[in-house]
mmCIF file of C-alpha atoms in Angstrom:
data_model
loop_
_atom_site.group_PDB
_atom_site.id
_atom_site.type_symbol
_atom_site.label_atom_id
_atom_site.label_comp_id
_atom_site.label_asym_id
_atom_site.label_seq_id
_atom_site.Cartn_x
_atom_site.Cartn_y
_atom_site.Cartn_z
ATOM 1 C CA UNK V 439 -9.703 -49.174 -14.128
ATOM 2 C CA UNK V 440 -7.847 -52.075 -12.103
ATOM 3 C CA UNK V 441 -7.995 -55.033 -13.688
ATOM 4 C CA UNK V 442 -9.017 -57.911 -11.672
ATOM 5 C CA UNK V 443 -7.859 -60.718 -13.261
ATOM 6 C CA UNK V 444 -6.515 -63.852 -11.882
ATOM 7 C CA UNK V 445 -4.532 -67.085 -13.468
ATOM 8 C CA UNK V 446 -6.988 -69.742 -14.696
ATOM 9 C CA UNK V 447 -5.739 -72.879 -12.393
ATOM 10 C CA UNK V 448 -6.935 -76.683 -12.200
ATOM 11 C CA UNK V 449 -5.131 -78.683 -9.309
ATOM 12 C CA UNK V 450 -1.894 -80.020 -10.812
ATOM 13 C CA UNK V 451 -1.956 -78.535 -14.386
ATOM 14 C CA UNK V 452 0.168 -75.516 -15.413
ATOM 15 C CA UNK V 453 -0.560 -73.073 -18.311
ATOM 16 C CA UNK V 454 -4.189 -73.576 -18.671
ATOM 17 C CA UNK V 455 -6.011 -71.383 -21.684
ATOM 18 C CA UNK V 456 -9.762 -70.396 -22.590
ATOM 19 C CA UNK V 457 -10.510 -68.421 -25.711
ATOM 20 C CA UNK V 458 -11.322 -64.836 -25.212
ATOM 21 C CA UNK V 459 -14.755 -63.818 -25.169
ATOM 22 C CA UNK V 460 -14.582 -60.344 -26.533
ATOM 23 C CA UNK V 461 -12.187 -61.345 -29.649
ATOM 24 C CA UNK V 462 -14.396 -64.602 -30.194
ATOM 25 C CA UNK V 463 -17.813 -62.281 -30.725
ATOM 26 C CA UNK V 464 -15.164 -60.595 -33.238
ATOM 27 C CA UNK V 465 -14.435 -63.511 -35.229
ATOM 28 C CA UNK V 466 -10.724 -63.805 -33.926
ATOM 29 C CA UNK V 467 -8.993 -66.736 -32.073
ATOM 30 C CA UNK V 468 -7.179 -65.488 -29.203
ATOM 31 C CA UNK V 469 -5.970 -67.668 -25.890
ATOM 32 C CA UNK V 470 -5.339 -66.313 -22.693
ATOM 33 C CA UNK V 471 -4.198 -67.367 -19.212
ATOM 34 C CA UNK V 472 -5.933 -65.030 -17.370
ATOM 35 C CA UNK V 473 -9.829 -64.826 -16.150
ATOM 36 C CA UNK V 474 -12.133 -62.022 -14.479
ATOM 37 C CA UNK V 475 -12.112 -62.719 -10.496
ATOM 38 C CA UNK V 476 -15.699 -61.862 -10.681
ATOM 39 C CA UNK V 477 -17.592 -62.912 -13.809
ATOM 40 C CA UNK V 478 -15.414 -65.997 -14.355
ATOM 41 C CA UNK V 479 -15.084 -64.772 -18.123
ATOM 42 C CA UNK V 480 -11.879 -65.131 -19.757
ATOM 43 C CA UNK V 481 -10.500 -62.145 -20.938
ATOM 44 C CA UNK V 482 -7.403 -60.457 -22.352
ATOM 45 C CA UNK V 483 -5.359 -58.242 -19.619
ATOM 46 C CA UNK V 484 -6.125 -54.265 -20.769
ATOM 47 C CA UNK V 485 -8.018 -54.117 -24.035
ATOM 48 C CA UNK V 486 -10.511 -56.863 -23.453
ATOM 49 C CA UNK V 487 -11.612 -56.643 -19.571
ATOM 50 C CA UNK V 488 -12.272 -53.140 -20.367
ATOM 51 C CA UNK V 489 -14.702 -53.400 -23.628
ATOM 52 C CA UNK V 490 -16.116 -56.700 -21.534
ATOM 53 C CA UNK V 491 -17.094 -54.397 -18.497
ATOM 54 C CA UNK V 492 -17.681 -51.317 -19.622
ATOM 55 C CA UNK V 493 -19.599 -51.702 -23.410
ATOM 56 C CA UNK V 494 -23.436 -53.458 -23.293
ATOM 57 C CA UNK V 495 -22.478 -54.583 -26.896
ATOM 58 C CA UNK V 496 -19.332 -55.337 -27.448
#
């Protein structure tokens, strides 16, 4: 599956981060950089944007 993922971006700030929904609903705290194009979710490149699109329950 090709991930569509793009940098999260505000005008003038660099490194922005979002917890990621899939290790959140797993009781883990992990940041990332990077959100789906299409659901606006933030996910983790790989692992995560594949459970998040593919699994009903994740």
């Amino acid at each position: 599956m090709k991930t569509h993922l793009e940098r999260i971006t505000r005008s003038g700030e660099k490194n922005i981060h979002r917890n990621v929904v899939v290790c959140k609903v797993h009781g883990k705290h992990t940041d990332t950089s990077f959100i789906c194009k299409f659901c606006r979710v933030p996910l983790c490149k790989g692992h995560c944007f594949t459970i998040y699109h593919t699994k009903q329950k994740y």
